[in-house]
Coordinates of C-alpha atoms in Angstrom, one line a residue:
X128 CA -20.8 15.0 -23.6
X129 CA -20.4 17.1 -20.5
X130 CA -23.1 19.1 -18.6
X131 CA -20.9 22.2 -19.3
X132 CA -21.5 21.9 -23.0
X133 CA -25.3 22.1 -22.5
X134 CA -24.8 25.4 -20.5
X135 CA -22.6 26.8 -23.3
X136 CA -25.2 26.0 -26.0
X137 CA -27.1 29.3 -26.4
X138 CA -30.0 27.7 -28.4
X139 CA -31.0 25.7 -25.3
X140 CA -31.3 28.8 -23.1
X141 CA -30.5 26.9 -19.8
X142 CA -29.7 28.8 -16.6
X143 CA -27.6 27.2 -13.9
X144 CA -29.2 27.5 -10.5
X145 CA -26.7 25.3 -8.6
X146 CA -23.9 22.8 -9.0
X147 CA -21.0 24.9 -10.5
X148 CA -18.5 22.3 -9.3
X149 CA -20.3 19.4 -11.0
X150 CA -20.4 20.6 -14.6
X151 CA -17.8 18.1 -15.8
X152 CA -20.2 15.2 -15.3
X153 CA -20.8 13.1 -18.3
X154 CA -24.3 13.0 -19.9
X155 CA -25.1 9.5 -21.3
X156 CA -28.8 10.1 -22.2
X157 CA -31.9 12.2 -21.5
X158 CA -35.2 11.4 -19.8
X159 CA -38.4 13.5 -19.3
X160 CA -40.6 12.6 -16.2
X161 CA -43.1 14.0 -13.8
X162 CA -43.3 10.9 -11.7
X163 CA -42.7 11.3 -8.0
X164 CA -40.4 8.3 -8.1
X165 CA -38.8 7.6 -11.5
X166 CA -36.0 5.4 -10.2
X167 CA -37.1 2.3 -12.1
X168 CA -36.5 4.1 -15.4
X169 CA -33.0 5.5 -14.5
X170 CA -29.7 3.8 -15.1
X171 CA -27.3 6.7 -14.3
X172 CA -25.8 9.5 -16.3
X173 CA -29.1 11.0 -17.6
X174 CA -30.1 14.6 -17.8
X175 CA -33.6 14.5 -16.3
X176 CA -36.2 17.0 -17.6
X177 CA -39.2 17.8 -15.5
X178 CA -42.2 20.1 -15.6
X179 CA -42.6 19.9 -11.8
X180 CA -46.1 18.4 -11.9
X181 CA -45.0 16.0 -9.2
X182 CA -44.5 18.9 -6.7
X183 CA -47.5 19.7 -4.6
X184 CA -45.8 21.1 -1.5
X185 CA -42.3 22.2 -0.5
X186 CA -41.7 18.9 1.3
X187 CA -41.9 17.0 -2.0
X188 CA -38.6 18.4 -3.4
X189 CA -36.2 16.6 -0.9
X190 CA -37.4 13.0 -1.6
X191 CA -37.5 13.6 -5.4
X192 CA -33.9 15.0 -5.5
X193 CA -32.7 12.2 -3.2
X194 CA -34.0 9.6 -5.6
X195 CA -32.3 11.2 -8.6
X196 CA -29.0 11.6 -6.7
X197 CA -29.1 7.9 -5.6
X198 CA -29.7 6.8 -9.2
X199 CA -26.6 8.7 -10.3
X200 CA -28.2 11.1 -12.8
X201 CA -26.0 13.7 -14.3
X202 CA -28.3 16.7 -13.7
X203 CA -31.8 18.0 -13.4
X204 CA -33.5 20.6 -15.7
X205 CA -36.8 22.1 -14.4
X206 CA -39.2 23.9 -16.7
X207 CA -40.6 27.3 -15.7
X208 CA -43.8 27.0 -17.7
X209 CA -45.9 25.4 -14.9
X210 CA -44.8 27.3 -11.8
X211 CA -42.8 30.3 -13.1
X212 CA -39.5 30.5 -11.2
X213 CA -38.0 27.2 -10.0
X214 CA -39.0 26.9 -6.3
X215 CA -36.3 27.6 -3.7
X216 CA -36.9 24.3 -1.9
X217 CA -35.9 22.4 -5.1
X218 CA -32.8 24.6 -5.4
X219 CA -31.8 23.9 -1.8
X220 CA -32.4 20.1 -2.1
X221 CA -30.2 20.0 -5.2
X222 CA -27.4 21.9 -3.4
X223 CA -27.6 19.4 -0.4
X224 CA -27.3 16.4 -2.8
X225 CA -24.7 18.1 -5.1
X226 CA -27.0 17.7 -8.1
X227 CA -26.6 20.3 -10.8
X228 CA -29.9 22.1 -11.4
X229 CA -30.9 24.1 -14.6
X230 CA -33.9 26.3 -15.3
X231 CA -35.5 25.8 -18.7
X232 CA -37.2 28.9 -20.1
X233 CA -40.8 28.4 -21.0
X234 CA -40.0 29.3 -24.6
X235 CA -37.7 26.2 -25.0
X236 CA -39.4 22.9 -25.6
X237 CA -38.2 19.8 -23.8
X238 CA -38.1 18.1 -27.2
X239 CA -35.4 20.6 -28.4
X240 CA -33.2 19.7 -25.5
X241 CA -33.8 15.9 -25.9
X242 CA -33.0 16.1 -29.6
X243 CA -29.7 18.0 -28.9
X244 CA -28.5 15.5 -26.2
X245 CA -29.4 12.4 -28.2
X246 CA -27.6 13.8 -31.3
X247 CA -24.4 14.6 -29.3
X248 CA -24.2 11.4 -27.4
X249 CA -24.9 9.2 -30.4
X250 CA -22.2 11.0 -32.4
X251 CA -19.6 10.6 -29.7
X252 CA -20.3 6.9 -29.4
X253 CA -19.9 6.4 -33.1
X254 CA -16.6 8.2 -33.1
X255 CA -15.4 6.3 -30.1
X256 CA -16.2 3.0 -31.6
X257 CA -14.3 3.8 -34.9
X258 CA -11.3 5.0 -32.9
X259 CA -11.3 2.0 -30.7
X260 CA -10.9 -0.4 -33.6
X261 CA -7.8 1.6 -34.9
X262 CA -6.3 1.8 -31.4
X263 CA -6.6 -1.9 -30.8
X264 CA -4.8 -2.5 -34.1
X265 CA -2.0 -0.1 -33.2
X266 CA -1.6 -1.5 -29.7
X267 CA -1.4 -5.1 -30.9
X268 CA 1.3 -4.2 -33.5
X269 CA 3.3 -2.1 -31.0
X270 CA 3.0 -4.3 -27.9
X271 CA 5.6 -5.3 -25.4
X272 CA 7.6 -7.3 -27.9
X273 CA 8.2 -4.1 -29.8
X274 CA 9.6 -2.1 -27.0
X275 CA 8.0 -3.0 -23.6
X276 CA 5.2 -1.4 -21.6
X277 CA 6.6 2.1 -22.3
X278 CA 5.4 1.9 -25.9
X279 CA 1.9 1.0 -24.9
X280 CA 1.7 3.7 -22.4
X281 CA 3.0 6.2 -24.9
X282 CA 0.2 5.3 -27.2
X283 CA -2.3 5.9 -24.4
X284 CA -0.9 9.3 -23.9
X285 CA -0.8 10.3 -27.6
X286 CA -4.1 8.8 -28.7
X287 CA -6.3 9.1 -25.6
X288 CA -4.5 11.8 -23.6
X289 CA -4.3 9.4 -20.7
X290 CA -1.3 9.5 -18.3
X291 CA -0.7 6.0 -17.0
X292 CA 1.9 4.0 -15.0
X293 CA 2.6 0.4 -14.4
X294 CA 3.3 -0.2 -10.7
X295 CA 4.4 -3.2 -8.7
X296 CA 2.5 -4.3 -5.5
X297 CA 4.8 -2.2 -3.4
X298 CA 4.3 0.9 -5.5
X299 CA 7.6 0.7 -7.4
X300 CA 7.4 2.2 -10.9
X301 CA 7.8 -0.5 -13.6
X302 CA 7.0 1.8 -16.5
X303 CA 5.2 5.1 -17.2
X304 CA 4.7 7.8 -19.7
X305 CA 5.5 11.3 -18.5
X306 CA 6.6 12.4 -15.1
X307 CA 6.9 9.7 -12.4
X308 CA 4.5 9.6 -9.6
X309 CA 5.7 10.8 -6.2
X310 CA 6.8 7.7 -4.1
X311 CA 4.1 8.4 -1.5
X312 CA 1.4 8.5 -4.2
X313 CA 2.6 5.3 -5.8
X314 CA 2.6 3.4 -2.5
X315 CA -0.8 4.7 -1.6
X316 CA -2.3 3.6 -4.9
X317 CA -0.7 0.2 -4.6
X318 CA -2.2 -0.1 -1.1
X319 CA -5.7 0.9 -2.4
X320 CA -5.4 -1.7 -5.2
X321 CA -4.3 -4.5 -2.9
X322 CA -7.1 -3.7 -0.4
X323 CA -9.7 -3.6 -3.1
X324 CA -8.5 -6.9 -4.7
X325 CA -8.6 -8.6 -1.3
X326 CA -12.2 -7.7 -0.9
X327 CA -13.0 -9.3 -4.2
X328 CA -14.1 -6.1 -6.0
X329 CA -13.8 -6.1 -9.7
X330 CA -11.5 -3.6 -11.4
X331 CA -11.0 -0.9 -12.3
X332 CA -10.8 0.5 -8.8
X333 CA -11.3 4.3 -8.2
X334 CA -8.7 5.8 -5.9
X335 CA -7.3 9.0 -4.6
X336 CA -4.0 9.7 -2.8
X337 CA -3.1 12.3 -0.2
X338 CA 0.0 13.3 -2.1
X339 CA -2.1 14.2 -5.2
X340 CA -5.0 16.2 -4.0
X341 CA -7.9 16.7 -6.4
X342 CA -6.6 13.9 -8.7
X343 CA -8.6 10.7 -9.3
X344 CA -7.0 7.5 -10.5
X345 CA -8.4 4.3 -11.9
X346 CA -6.5 1.1 -11.0
X347 CA -6.6 -1.8 -13.4
X348 CA -5.3 -5.2 -12.3
X349 CA -2.7 -6.8 -14.6
X350 CA -3.5 -10.5 -14.4
X351 CA -0.7 -13.0 -15.0
X352 CA -1.5 -15.3 -17.9
X353 CA 1.3 -17.9 -17.6
X354 CA 1.0 -19.6 -14.2
X355 CA -1.1 -22.6 -14.8
X356 CA -4.5 -22.3 -13.2
X357 CA -7.0 -19.7 -14.3
X358 CA -7.1 -16.7 -11.9
X359 CA -10.7 -17.6 -10.9
X360 CA -9.6 -21.0 -9.7
X361 CA -6.9 -19.7 -7.4
X362 CA -7.1 -18.1 -4.0
X363 CA -6.6 -14.4 -4.4
X364 CA -4.0 -14.4 -1.7
X365 CA -1.7 -16.4 -3.9
X366 CA -1.5 -13.6 -6.5
X367 CA -2.4 -10.3 -4.9
X368 CA 1.1 -9.7 -3.5
X369 CA 3.0 -10.4 -6.8
X370 CA 0.9 -9.0 -9.7
X371 CA 1.3 -5.6 -11.3
X372 CA -1.3 -2.9 -11.7
X373 CA -2.0 -0.1 -14.2
X374 CA -2.7 3.3 -12.6
X375 CA -4.5 5.7 -15.0
X376 CA -4.9 9.4 -14.1
X377 CA -8.7 9.5 -14.9
X378 CA -12.0 8.5 -13.4
X379 CA -13.1 5.4 -15.4
X380 CA -16.4 5.1 -13.6
X381 CA -18.2 6.9 -16.5
X382 CA -16.3 5.4 -19.4
X383 CA -18.2 3.6 -22.1
X384 CA -17.7 -0.1 -22.5
X385 CA -15.6 0.3 -25.6
X386 CA -13.0 2.4 -23.8
X387 CA -12.9 0.0 -20.8
X388 CA -12.3 -2.9 -23.2
X389 CA -9.4 -1.0 -24.8
X390 CA -7.8 -0.6 -21.4
X391 CA -8.4 -4.3 -20.5
X392 CA -6.5 -5.1 -23.8
X393 CA -3.6 -2.9 -22.6
X394 CA -3.4 -4.8 -19.3
X395 CA -3.3 -8.1 -21.2
X396 CA -0.4 -6.8 -23.3
X397 CA 1.5 -5.8 -20.2
X398 CA 0.7 -9.1 -18.6
X399 CA 2.5 -10.9 -21.4
X400 CA 5.6 -8.7 -20.7
X401 CA 5.4 -9.5 -17.0
X402 CA 5.3 -13.2 -17.7
X403 CA 8.3 -12.9 -20.0
X404 CA 10.3 -11.2 -17.2
X405 CA 9.1 -13.7 -14.7
X406 CA 10.5 -16.5 -16.9
X407 CA 13.8 -14.7 -17.2
X408 CA 14.3 -15.1 -13.4
X409 CA 14.4 -18.9 -13.7
X410 CA 18.2 -19.0 -14.1
X411 CA 18.8 -16.8 -11.0
X412 CA 16.3 -18.8 -9.0
X413 CA 17.9 -22.1 -9.9
X414 CA 21.4 -20.8 -8.9
X415 CA 20.0 -19.7 -5.5
X416 CA 18.3 -23.1 -5.1
X417 CA 21.5 -25.0 -5.8
X418 CA 23.5 -22.9 -3.4
X419 CA 20.8 -23.2 -0.7
X420 CA 20.7 -27.0 -1.0
X421 CA 24.5 -27.2 -0.7
X422 CA 24.5 -25.0 2.4
X423 CA 21.6 -26.9 4.1
X424 CA 23.1 -30.3 3.3
X425 CA 26.4 -29.4 5.0
X426 CA 28.4 -29.5 1.7
X427 CA 32.1 -28.7 1.8
X428 CA 32.9 -25.0 1.7
X429 CA 35.0 -25.5 -1.5
X430 CA 32.0 -27.0 -3.3
X431 CA 29.8 -24.0 -2.2
X432 CA 32.5 -21.6 -3.2
X433 CA 32.7 -23.1 -6.7
X434 CA 28.9 -22.7 -7.1
X435 CA 29.2 -19.1 -5.9
X436 CA 31.8 -18.4 -8.5
X437 CA 29.3 -19.5 -11.1
X438 CA 26.6 -17.4 -9.6
X439 CA 28.4 -14.2 -9.1
X440 CA 28.9 -13.1 -12.7
X441 CA 25.2 -13.6 -13.3
X442 CA 24.2 -11.5 -10.3
X443 CA 27.0 -9.0 -10.5
X444 CA 27.8 -8.7 -14.2
X445 CA 31.1 -7.0 -14.9
X446 CA 32.3 -7.1 -11.2
X447 CA 33.6 -10.7 -11.0
X448 CA 33.3 -12.7 -7.9
X449 CA 31.3 -11.1 -5.1
X450 CA 33.6 -10.9 -2.0
X451 CA 30.7 -10.8 0.5
X452 CA 27.1 -12.0 0.7
X453 CA 24.1 -11.3 2.9
X454 CA 21.2 -13.6 3.5
X455 CA 17.6 -12.4 3.8
X456 CA 14.8 -14.8 4.9
X457 CA 11.1 -13.9 4.4
X458 CA 7.9 -15.7 5.1
X459 CA 4.3 -14.9 4.3
X460 CA 1.7 -16.6 6.5
X461 CA -2.1 -16.6 6.5
X462 CA -4.6 -17.8 9.0
X463 CA -6.3 -20.9 7.6
X464 CA -10.1 -21.1 7.9
X465 CA -10.9 -24.3 6.0
X466 CA -10.4 -24.8 2.3
X467 CA -7.2 -25.8 0.5
X468 CA -4.0 -24.7 2.1
X469 CA -2.1 -21.9 0.3
X470 CA 1.3 -22.6 -1.1
X471 CA 3.1 -19.6 0.5
X472 CA 6.7 -20.4 -0.7
X473 CA 6.3 -19.1 -4.3
X474 CA 4.4 -16.0 -2.9
X475 CA 7.2 -15.3 -0.4
X476 CA 9.8 -15.8 -3.2
X477 CA 8.1 -13.3 -5.7
X478 CA 7.5 -10.8 -2.9
X479 CA 11.1 -10.9 -1.6
X480 CA 12.5 -10.5 -5.2
X481 CA 10.3 -7.3 -5.5
X482 CA 11.3 -5.9 -2.1
X483 CA 15.0 -6.4 -2.8
X484 CA 14.9 -4.4 -6.1
X485 CA 16.8 -1.2 -5.8
X486 CA 14.0 1.4 -5.3
X487 CA 16.0 4.1 -7.1
X488 CA 15.8 2.2 -10.4
X489 CA 13.0 1.9 -12.9
X490 CA 11.8 -1.2 -14.7
X491 CA 11.6 -4.9 -13.7
X492 CA 15.0 -5.8 -15.2
X493 CA 16.7 -4.2 -12.1
X494 CA 15.8 -7.3 -10.2
X495 CA 18.3 -9.3 -12.2
X496 CA 20.9 -9.2 -9.5
X497 CA 18.7 -10.8 -6.9
X498 CA 18.7 -14.6 -6.4
X499 CA 15.9 -15.9 -4.3
X500 CA 15.0 -19.6 -3.6
X501 CA 12.3 -21.0 -1.5
X502 CA 11.9 -24.0 0.8
X503 CA 8.5 -24.8 2.3
X504 CA 6.8 -21.4 3.1
X505 CA 10.1 -19.6 3.4
X506 CA 11.9 -17.5 0.8
X507 CA 15.7 -17.1 1.1
X508 CA 17.7 -14.5 -0.8
X509 CA 21.4 -14.5 -1.5
X510 CA 22.4 -10.8 -1.9
X511 CA 25.9 -10.2 -3.4
X512 CA 27.8 -7.2 -2.1
X513 CA 30.7 -5.6 -3.9
X514 CA 33.7 -5.0 -1.8
X515 CA 32.9 -1.3 -1.1
X516 CA 29.4 -2.2 0.1
X517 CA 30.4 -5.2 2.1
X518 CA 33.1 -3.4 4.0
X519 CA 30.5 -0.9 5.1
X520 CA 28.1 -3.4 6.6
X521 CA 28.3 -3.7 10.4
X522 CA 29.6 -7.1 11.3
X523 CA 31.9 -7.3 8.2
X524 CA 35.6 -7.0 8.5
X525 CA 36.8 -3.4 9.0
X526 CA 33.2 -2.2 9.1
X527 CA 32.6 1.2 10.9
X528 CA 30.2 0.5 13.7
X529 CA 28.0 3.6 13.2
X530 CA 27.6 3.5 9.4
X531 CA 24.0 2.5 9.3
X532 CA 22.6 4.9 11.8
X533 CA 20.2 6.2 9.2
X534 CA 18.3 4.4 6.4
X535 CA 20.3 1.9 4.5
X536 CA 21.5 2.8 1.1
X537 CA 20.6 1.0 -2.2
X538 CA 21.0 -2.6 -3.1
X539 CA 24.0 -3.9 -5.2
X540 CA 26.8 -1.4 -5.8
X541 CA 25.7 0.9 -3.1
X542 CA 28.0 2.1 -0.2
X543 CA 26.2 0.0 2.4
X544 CA 24.5 -3.4 2.7
X545 CA 20.9 -4.3 3.6
X546 CA 19.3 -3.0 6.8
X547 CA 16.1 -4.7 8.1
X548 CA 14.1 -1.6 8.8
X549 CA 15.2 0.2 5.6
X550 CA 13.9 -2.8 3.6
X551 CA 10.4 -2.2 4.7
X552 CA 10.3 1.6 5.1
X553 CA 8.6 2.2 1.7
X554 CA 6.6 -1.0 1.4
X555 CA 5.0 -1.5 4.8
X556 CA 1.8 0.5 4.0
X557 CA 0.8 -1.2 0.7
X558 CA 1.8 -4.7 1.8
X559 CA -0.2 -4.3 5.0
X560 CA -3.2 -3.6 2.8
X561 CA -2.6 -6.7 0.7
X562 CA -2.2 -8.9 3.8
X563 CA -5.5 -7.4 5.1
X564 CA -6.7 -9.0 8.3
X565 CA -5.4 -12.5 8.0
X566 CA -1.9 -12.4 6.8
X567 CA 1.6 -11.5 8.0
X568 CA 5.0 -10.9 6.4
X569 CA 8.2 -11.3 8.4
X570 CA 11.8 -10.7 7.5
X571 CA 15.2 -11.5 8.9
X572 CA 18.6 -10.1 7.7
X573 CA 22.0 -11.6 8.4
X574 CA 25.3 -9.9 8.7
X575 CA 27.6 -9.9 5.7
X576 CA 29.9 -12.9 5.3
X577 CA 33.1 -13.0 3.2
X578 CA 33.4 -16.7 2.4
X579 CA 31.4 -19.8 1.7
X580 CA 32.2 -21.1 5.2
X581 CA 30.1 -18.3 6.6
X582 CA 26.9 -18.9 4.5
X583 CA 25.4 -21.6 6.8
X584 CA 25.8 -19.4 9.8
X585 CA 24.4 -16.4 7.9
X586 CA 21.3 -18.5 7.0
X587 CA 20.7 -19.5 10.6
X588 CA 21.3 -15.9 11.7
X589 CA 18.7 -14.6 9.2
X590 CA 16.2 -17.3 10.3
X591 CA 16.6 -16.4 13.9
X592 CA 16.1 -12.8 13.1
X593 CA 12.9 -13.6 11.2
X594 CA 11.6 -15.5 14.3
X595 CA 12.3 -12.4 16.4
X596 CA 10.3 -10.3 13.9
X597 CA 7.5 -12.9 13.9
X598 CA 7.2 -12.4 17.7
X599 CA 6.4 -8.7 17.2
X600 CA 3.0 -7.2 16.6
X601 CA 2.0 -5.9 13.2
X602 CA 1.3 -7.2 9.7
X603 CA 4.8 -6.5 8.3
X604 CA 7.8 -6.8 10.6
X605 CA 11.6 -7.2 10.2
X606 CA 14.6 -7.8 12.4
X607 CA 18.4 -7.7 11.7
X608 CA 21.4 -9.6 12.9
X609 CA 22.4 -6.8 15.3
X610 CA 19.4 -7.6 17.4
X611 CA 20.5 -11.1 18.1
X612 CA 23.2 -10.1 20.5
X613 CA 20.7 -8.2 22.7
X614 CA 18.0 -8.9 25.2
X615 CA 15.6 -8.2 22.3
X616 CA 16.3 -11.8 21.1
X617 CA 15.0 -13.2 24.4
X618 CA 12.0 -11.0 25.2
X619 CA 9.7 -12.1 22.3
X620 CA 9.9 -15.8 23.4
X621 CA 8.8 -15.2 27.0
X622 CA 5.2 -16.6 27.4
X623 CA 2.5 -13.9 27.5
X624 CA 1.3 -14.9 31.0
X625 CA 4.8 -14.7 32.4
X626 CA 5.4 -11.3 30.8
X627 CA 2.1 -10.0 32.3
X628 CA 2.8 -11.3 35.8
X629 CA 6.4 -10.0 35.8
X630 CA 5.5 -6.4 34.7
X631 CA 2.4 -6.3 36.9
X632 CA 4.4 -7.2 40.0
X633 CA 7.0 -4.4 39.4
X634 CA 5.1 -1.6 37.6
X635 CA 1.4 -1.8 38.8
X636 CA 2.1 -0.2 42.2
X637 CA 3.8 2.7 40.4
X638 CA 1.0 3.1 37.8
X639 CA -1.6 3.1 40.5
X640 CA 0.4 5.7 42.5
X641 CA 0.8 7.9 39.4
X642 CA -2.9 7.6 38.7
X643 CA -3.9 8.8 42.1
X644 CA -1.1 11.4 42.7
X645 CA 0.1 12.4 39.2
X646 CA 3.6 11.8 40.5
X647 CA 5.2 10.6 37.2
X648 CA 7.1 7.8 38.8
X649 CA 7.1 5.7 35.6
X650 CA 8.6 8.4 33.4
X651 CA 11.1 9.1 36.2
X652 CA 12.1 5.4 36.3
X653 CA 12.5 5.3 32.6
X654 CA 14.7 8.4 32.5
X655 CA 16.8 7.2 35.5
X656 CA 17.6 3.9 33.9
X657 CA 18.3 5.6 30.5
X658 CA 20.8 7.9 32.2
X659 CA 22.6 4.8 33.7
X660 CA 21.6 5.8 37.2
X661 CA 23.3 9.2 37.0
X662 CA 21.5 11.6 39.4
X663 CA 22.8 14.8 37.7
X664 CA 22.1 13.8 34.1
X665 CA 18.6 12.5 35.0
X666 CA 17.7 15.6 37.0
X667 CA 18.8 17.8 34.1
X668 CA 16.8 15.7 31.5
X669 CA 13.6 15.9 33.7
X670 CA 14.2 19.6 34.6
X671 CA 14.1 18.6 38.3
X672 CA 16.2 19.5 41.4
X673 CA 18.4 16.5 42.4
X674 CA 16.6 16.3 45.8
X675 CA 13.2 16.0 44.0
X676 CA 14.6 13.2 41.9
X677 CA 16.0 11.4 45.0
X678 CA 12.5 11.7 46.6
X679 CA 10.8 10.1 43.6
X680 CA 13.4 7.3 43.3
X681 CA 12.9 6.7 47.1
X682 CA 9.2 6.5 46.6
X683 CA 9.7 3.9 43.7
X684 CA 11.8 1.8 46.0
X685 CA 9.3 2.0 48.8
X686 CA 6.4 1.0 46.7
X687 CA 8.2 -1.9 45.0
X688 CA 10.5 -3.1 47.7
X689 CA 13.4 -2.9 45.3
X690 CA 16.8 -1.0 45.6
X691 CA 17.8 0.9 42.5
X692 CA 21.4 1.0 43.6
X693 CA 21.6 -2.8 42.9
X694 CA 22.3 -4.0 39.4
X695 CA 19.8 -6.9 39.6
X696 CA 16.9 -4.6 40.5
X697 CA 17.9 -2.1 37.8
X698 CA 17.9 -4.9 35.3
X699 CA 14.4 -6.2 36.4
X700 CA 12.9 -2.7 36.0
X701 CA 14.6 -2.3 32.6
X702 CA 13.1 -5.6 31.4
X703 CA 9.7 -4.9 32.9
X704 CA 9.5 -1.5 31.0
X705 CA 10.6 -3.2 27.7
X706 CA 7.9 -5.9 28.1
X707 CA 5.1 -3.6 29.1

């Protein structure tokens, strides 16, 4: 029962003195006390009745209320028979600790309130237990085999009025009843779940999201049942990035054990469905593994092409042979601090399959067009592109150079291929939470190739791009093929001490001068190089007279001993700024 129901019961004659915003708290029991410290007898959720015999001075109210709030009681009801009106110091203490406070008229016995609460709570528990038995029966007969997770979630909505969604570790919606969650909310909830799981906290986890103000969610882990070792026997890092979660729009912290057991049963049913879909990926993984082994062993292009002709109908049903392919390489790495090493290959494989799923689709079956193999700790995806998509990928024949200026479009039959940054745009936040403080995820994406002969080069290109990404700071990083023809490929591999010495020699004199004189030499240098040494364009960008710009550039040359009219010196400054 809720506190609000007590206030609405005229026979109890309660008056609310504070805590209007907390009246939806659940009352699990009742306790009468006049002890100064009753904490040993409190378990949380009680309505505490007191005659105020513990209060001798105004200073006694604060510690008493603090003890009750810390114990998680639902509310406090103070009798007026002993002192008349409830003291102001008690009202103020309850307001400070957000504890609802009621005044009990001297004509109402505490026994009357106790009897009413016990009767209501006992009746609700009995009703819940009877309903739970029936719901378990209905869930077991209408589980995933009878229609997938949607059927189970529909039952939660119709029987318990609970809105729930099954989400992937990246926040993608697998299933749900009712309106879908906004993408930002889904990603935030996935991140909260991954962070809580990494800390070892038991579910359900209570969470909120900035995109859904005022809404509380409870996050239940969906533990896989078909992967060999029991979850308790495995390192949490092996599973946290691949298992689903159930997000329920409710606060489960005050639920009775029977209702929690029911939701745990729901997660077990959904876990069976997840394992079924995981098993269905076996054929696609085997095809990818066979192609990968042929490519790495230097097999003849004709042999690789024959294997691709077998794979294409599976990955692109109804579209025949894929004219173009892209290769994506991903690697998950953790810092090792003793203990058994983590087998990162399968983790990288599952995670790459999830990330390559078209974010605009619903359901796990949309991953059927992605073939991912793994070798060592590395996962390698062969992504087929229909002709319209492949022609749109920079690097492919007849591809427009400026097509992917913005975010890349969807996977599969979209009008564009994969772009490294777009792959991670929606998943960086939740995955960073799952990697916590000791893991990294890095990606590399190749250009599209139109024949089997190009696959080996595409694989090496994707691997080089991943190494560029690995040299960058951050938990989740990606790099694309377009970065391999740039100085960006070289800078990450310059040793740190060399980078520091090089940038210090060129830029420290300018930074020191700026610090003392606020001359803005560094911003002026950046703008001058960005304008390709054009005095007019640079002066316009900085809103300076050309003579002022010439003075600043002259000061830069004087302080560094360099000449900005020489290409070599311009290049040195450019690289120093990029490495700083």
